[in-house]
XYZ file of C-alpha atoms in Angstrom:
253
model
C 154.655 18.748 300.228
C 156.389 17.139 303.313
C 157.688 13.292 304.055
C 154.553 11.310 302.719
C 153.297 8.536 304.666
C 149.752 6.444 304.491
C 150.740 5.629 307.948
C 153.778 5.643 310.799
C 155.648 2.578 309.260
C 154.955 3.457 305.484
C 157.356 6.100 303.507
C 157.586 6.509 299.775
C 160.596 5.398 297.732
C 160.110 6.894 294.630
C 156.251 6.852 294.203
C 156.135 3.208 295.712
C 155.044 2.986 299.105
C 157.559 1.035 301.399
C 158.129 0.206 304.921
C 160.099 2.811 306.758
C 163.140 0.276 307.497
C 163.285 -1.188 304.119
C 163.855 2.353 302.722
C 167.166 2.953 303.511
C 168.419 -0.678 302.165
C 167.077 -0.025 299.164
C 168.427 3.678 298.506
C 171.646 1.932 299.496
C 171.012 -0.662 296.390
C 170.308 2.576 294.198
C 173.528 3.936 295.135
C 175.737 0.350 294.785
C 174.558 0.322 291.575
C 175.429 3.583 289.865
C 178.304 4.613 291.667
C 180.960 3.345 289.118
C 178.934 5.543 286.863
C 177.769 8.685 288.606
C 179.790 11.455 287.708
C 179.566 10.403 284.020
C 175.584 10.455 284.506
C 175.601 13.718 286.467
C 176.944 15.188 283.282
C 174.933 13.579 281.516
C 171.692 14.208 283.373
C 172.391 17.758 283.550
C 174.494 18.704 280.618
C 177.312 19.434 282.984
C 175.368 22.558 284.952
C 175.046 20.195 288.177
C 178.731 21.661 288.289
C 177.669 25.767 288.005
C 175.275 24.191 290.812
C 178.257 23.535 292.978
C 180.376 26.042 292.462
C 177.926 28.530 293.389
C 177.425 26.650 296.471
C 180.838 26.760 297.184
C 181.163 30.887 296.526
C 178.150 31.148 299.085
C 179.932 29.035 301.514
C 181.769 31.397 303.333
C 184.204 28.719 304.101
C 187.479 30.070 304.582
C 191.149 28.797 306.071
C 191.318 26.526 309.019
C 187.086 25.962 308.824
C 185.846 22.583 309.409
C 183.747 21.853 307.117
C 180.990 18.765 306.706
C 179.749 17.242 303.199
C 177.231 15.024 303.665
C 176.140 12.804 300.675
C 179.531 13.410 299.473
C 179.725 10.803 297.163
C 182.485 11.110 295.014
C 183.876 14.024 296.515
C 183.282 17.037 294.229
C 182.661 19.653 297.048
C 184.819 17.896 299.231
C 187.762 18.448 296.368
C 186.994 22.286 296.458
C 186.502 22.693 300.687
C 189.923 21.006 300.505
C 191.827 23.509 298.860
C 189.726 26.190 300.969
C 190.251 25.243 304.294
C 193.976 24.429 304.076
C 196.625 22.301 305.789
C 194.816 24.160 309.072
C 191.835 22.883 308.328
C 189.261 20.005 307.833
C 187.166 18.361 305.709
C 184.618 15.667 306.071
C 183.286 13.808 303.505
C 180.194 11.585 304.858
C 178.243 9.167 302.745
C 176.283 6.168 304.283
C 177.000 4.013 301.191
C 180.259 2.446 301.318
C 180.123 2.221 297.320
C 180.259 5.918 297.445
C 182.740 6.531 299.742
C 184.684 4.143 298.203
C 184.803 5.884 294.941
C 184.993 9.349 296.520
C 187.973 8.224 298.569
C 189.207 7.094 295.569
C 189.016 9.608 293.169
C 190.648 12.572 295.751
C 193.699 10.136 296.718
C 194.302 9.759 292.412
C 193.961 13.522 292.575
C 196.618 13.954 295.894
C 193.924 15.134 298.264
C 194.351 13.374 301.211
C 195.987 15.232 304.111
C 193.049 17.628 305.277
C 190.293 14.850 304.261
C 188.437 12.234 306.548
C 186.127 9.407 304.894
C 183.703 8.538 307.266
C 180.481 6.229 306.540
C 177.852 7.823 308.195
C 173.770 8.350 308.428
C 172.682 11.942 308.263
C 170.033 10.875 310.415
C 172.449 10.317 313.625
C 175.930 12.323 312.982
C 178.753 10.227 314.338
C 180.132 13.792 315.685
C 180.377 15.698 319.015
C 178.031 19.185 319.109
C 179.293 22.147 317.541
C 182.318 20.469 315.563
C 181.591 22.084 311.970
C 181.871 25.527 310.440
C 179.860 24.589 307.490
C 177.954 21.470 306.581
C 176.557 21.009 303.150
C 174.294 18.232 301.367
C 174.398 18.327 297.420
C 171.319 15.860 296.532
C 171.336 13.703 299.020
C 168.367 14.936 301.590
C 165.622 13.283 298.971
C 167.362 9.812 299.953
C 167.107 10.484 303.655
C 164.037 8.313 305.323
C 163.422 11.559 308.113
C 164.711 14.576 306.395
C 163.600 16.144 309.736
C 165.952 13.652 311.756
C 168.783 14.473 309.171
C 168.311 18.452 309.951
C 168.019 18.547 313.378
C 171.398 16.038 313.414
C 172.739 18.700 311.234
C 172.141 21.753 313.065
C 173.581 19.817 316.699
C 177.051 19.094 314.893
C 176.649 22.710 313.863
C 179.031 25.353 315.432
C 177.085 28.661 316.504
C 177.165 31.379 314.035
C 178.015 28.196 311.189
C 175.580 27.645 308.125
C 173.964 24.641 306.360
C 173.347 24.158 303.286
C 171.483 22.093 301.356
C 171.844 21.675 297.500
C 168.512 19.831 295.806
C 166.298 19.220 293.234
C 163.330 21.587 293.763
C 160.383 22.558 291.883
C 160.234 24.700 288.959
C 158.191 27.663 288.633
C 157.067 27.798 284.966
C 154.151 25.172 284.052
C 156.366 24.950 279.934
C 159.485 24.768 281.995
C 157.759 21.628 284.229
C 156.538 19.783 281.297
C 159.496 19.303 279.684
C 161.363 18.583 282.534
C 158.258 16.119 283.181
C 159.163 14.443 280.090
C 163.105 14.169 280.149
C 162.651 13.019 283.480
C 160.413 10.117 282.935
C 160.758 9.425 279.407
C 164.767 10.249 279.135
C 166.442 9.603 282.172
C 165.371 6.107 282.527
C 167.096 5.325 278.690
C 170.240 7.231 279.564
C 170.635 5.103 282.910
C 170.311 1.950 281.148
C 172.295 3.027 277.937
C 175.516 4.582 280.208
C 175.117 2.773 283.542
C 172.952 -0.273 282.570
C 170.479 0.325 285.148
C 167.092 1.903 283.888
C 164.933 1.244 287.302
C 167.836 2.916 289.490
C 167.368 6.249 287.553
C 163.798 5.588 287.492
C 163.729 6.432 290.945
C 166.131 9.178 291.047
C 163.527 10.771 289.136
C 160.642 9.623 291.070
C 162.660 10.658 294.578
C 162.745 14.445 292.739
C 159.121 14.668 292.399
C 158.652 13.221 296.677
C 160.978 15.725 297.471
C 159.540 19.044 299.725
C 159.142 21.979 297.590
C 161.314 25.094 298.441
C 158.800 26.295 301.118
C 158.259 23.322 302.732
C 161.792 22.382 302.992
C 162.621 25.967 304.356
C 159.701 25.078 307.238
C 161.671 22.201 308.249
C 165.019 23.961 308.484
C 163.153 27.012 310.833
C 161.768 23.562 312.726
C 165.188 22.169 313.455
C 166.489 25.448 315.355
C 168.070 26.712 311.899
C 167.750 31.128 311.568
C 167.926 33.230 308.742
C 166.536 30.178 306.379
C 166.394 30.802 302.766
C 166.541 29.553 299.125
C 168.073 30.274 296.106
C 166.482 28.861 293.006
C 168.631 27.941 290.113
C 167.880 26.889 286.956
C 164.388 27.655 286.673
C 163.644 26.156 290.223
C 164.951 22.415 288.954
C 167.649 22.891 291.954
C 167.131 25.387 294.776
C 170.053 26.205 297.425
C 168.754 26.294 301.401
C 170.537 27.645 303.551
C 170.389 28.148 307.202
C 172.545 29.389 309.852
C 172.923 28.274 313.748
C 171.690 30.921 316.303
């Protein structure tokens, strides 16, 4: 499965069919809405693995003192908290998010928590990287790349910012592997999710598409094509959980 489009100025969001510039406005309304509330949903959602998710993300990282390090999507700044204490008063962190809601909470949440001094806020379009070539060690998206209009745009911005020998990584829903394993999720998803959202964040259509956005997403193949296709070697994935999340990664030649 790759970007689907009935034509150049149609996308999906969610299973809907939109015009490509109206896409990114309303993701951004998604993301306004829930933000007060997403951590509490992400445990929620995922019974608290979405944080085994990320940790394993950070151990495959690689990213060590005085790296620079990108996180894209940051949102409220859970890898961004852990590069932090990685990278060290010689180092940098990143934390990107085109929704100022986001950020805003993100930024937030890490100055309540004293993380400040080796942390940058910046509100930013994966699409078009507000950064000089070869600035970052390590960039990483944790489910954000569904959002992005052209995931293709986003990668190929990625891999420019991209220092030689430095790795992406992208952290997404995926698709499972066992037909049992998809049904159920098939039902949570779309029966489930939708109740939670309204019940914790009072916002049933928001989640609606989160799940929807899951199902548009390209499987692990696919998304490894595109990764090859923006200059990125040594692409693979890592499936966790059954395939519900898969970890790409990629590193620049």
């Amino acid at each position: 499965m790759t970007d689907q489009k009935d034509s150049q100025d149609q996308t999906h969001f969610g299973f809907e069919q939109v015009k490509v510039d109206e896409k990114q406005d309303k993701v951004a309304d998604v993301f306004h809405s829930v933000a007060s509330k997403y951590d509490v949903m992400n445990d929620l959602m995922s019974g608290g693995v979405h944080r085994i998710w990320k940790r394993i993300t950070i151990e495959q990282s690689g990213v060590r003192r005085g790296h620079k390090v990108l996180d894209i999507a940051g949102g409220t700044g859970d890898l961004t908290m852990r590069f932090s204490r990685l990278v060290g008063s010689e180092g940098k962190v990143v934390l990107a998010d085109i929704n100022d809601s986001m950020l805003n909470v993100g930024r937030d949440r890490l100055m309540d928590k004293g993380i400040t001094g080796n942390v940058e806020f910046v509100q930013a379009n994966a699409e078009a990287l507000p950064f000089p070539d070869n600035t970052f060690d390590c960039i990483t998206i944790a489910f954000g790349l569904r959002n992005v209009t052209h995931k293709d745009n986003a990668l190929a911005s990625m891999a420019r910012v991209l220092k030689p020998g430095g790795k992406v990584m992208v952290l997404e829903f995926s698709k499972t592997e066992n037909p049992l394993l998809t049904k159920a999720y098939d039902i949570y998803s779309f029966s489930l999710l939708p109740k939670i959202g309204k019940l914790i964040a009072g916002d049933e259509e928001s989640y609606r598409y989160l799940a929807e956005s899951i199902r548009m997403h390209p499987d692990q193949e696919t998304l490894k094509g595109m990764m090859e296709d923006a200059g990125l070697v040594q692409c693979k994935f890592q499936n966790m959980t059954g395939g519900i999340v898969a970890l790409h990664t990629g590193i620049k030649p």
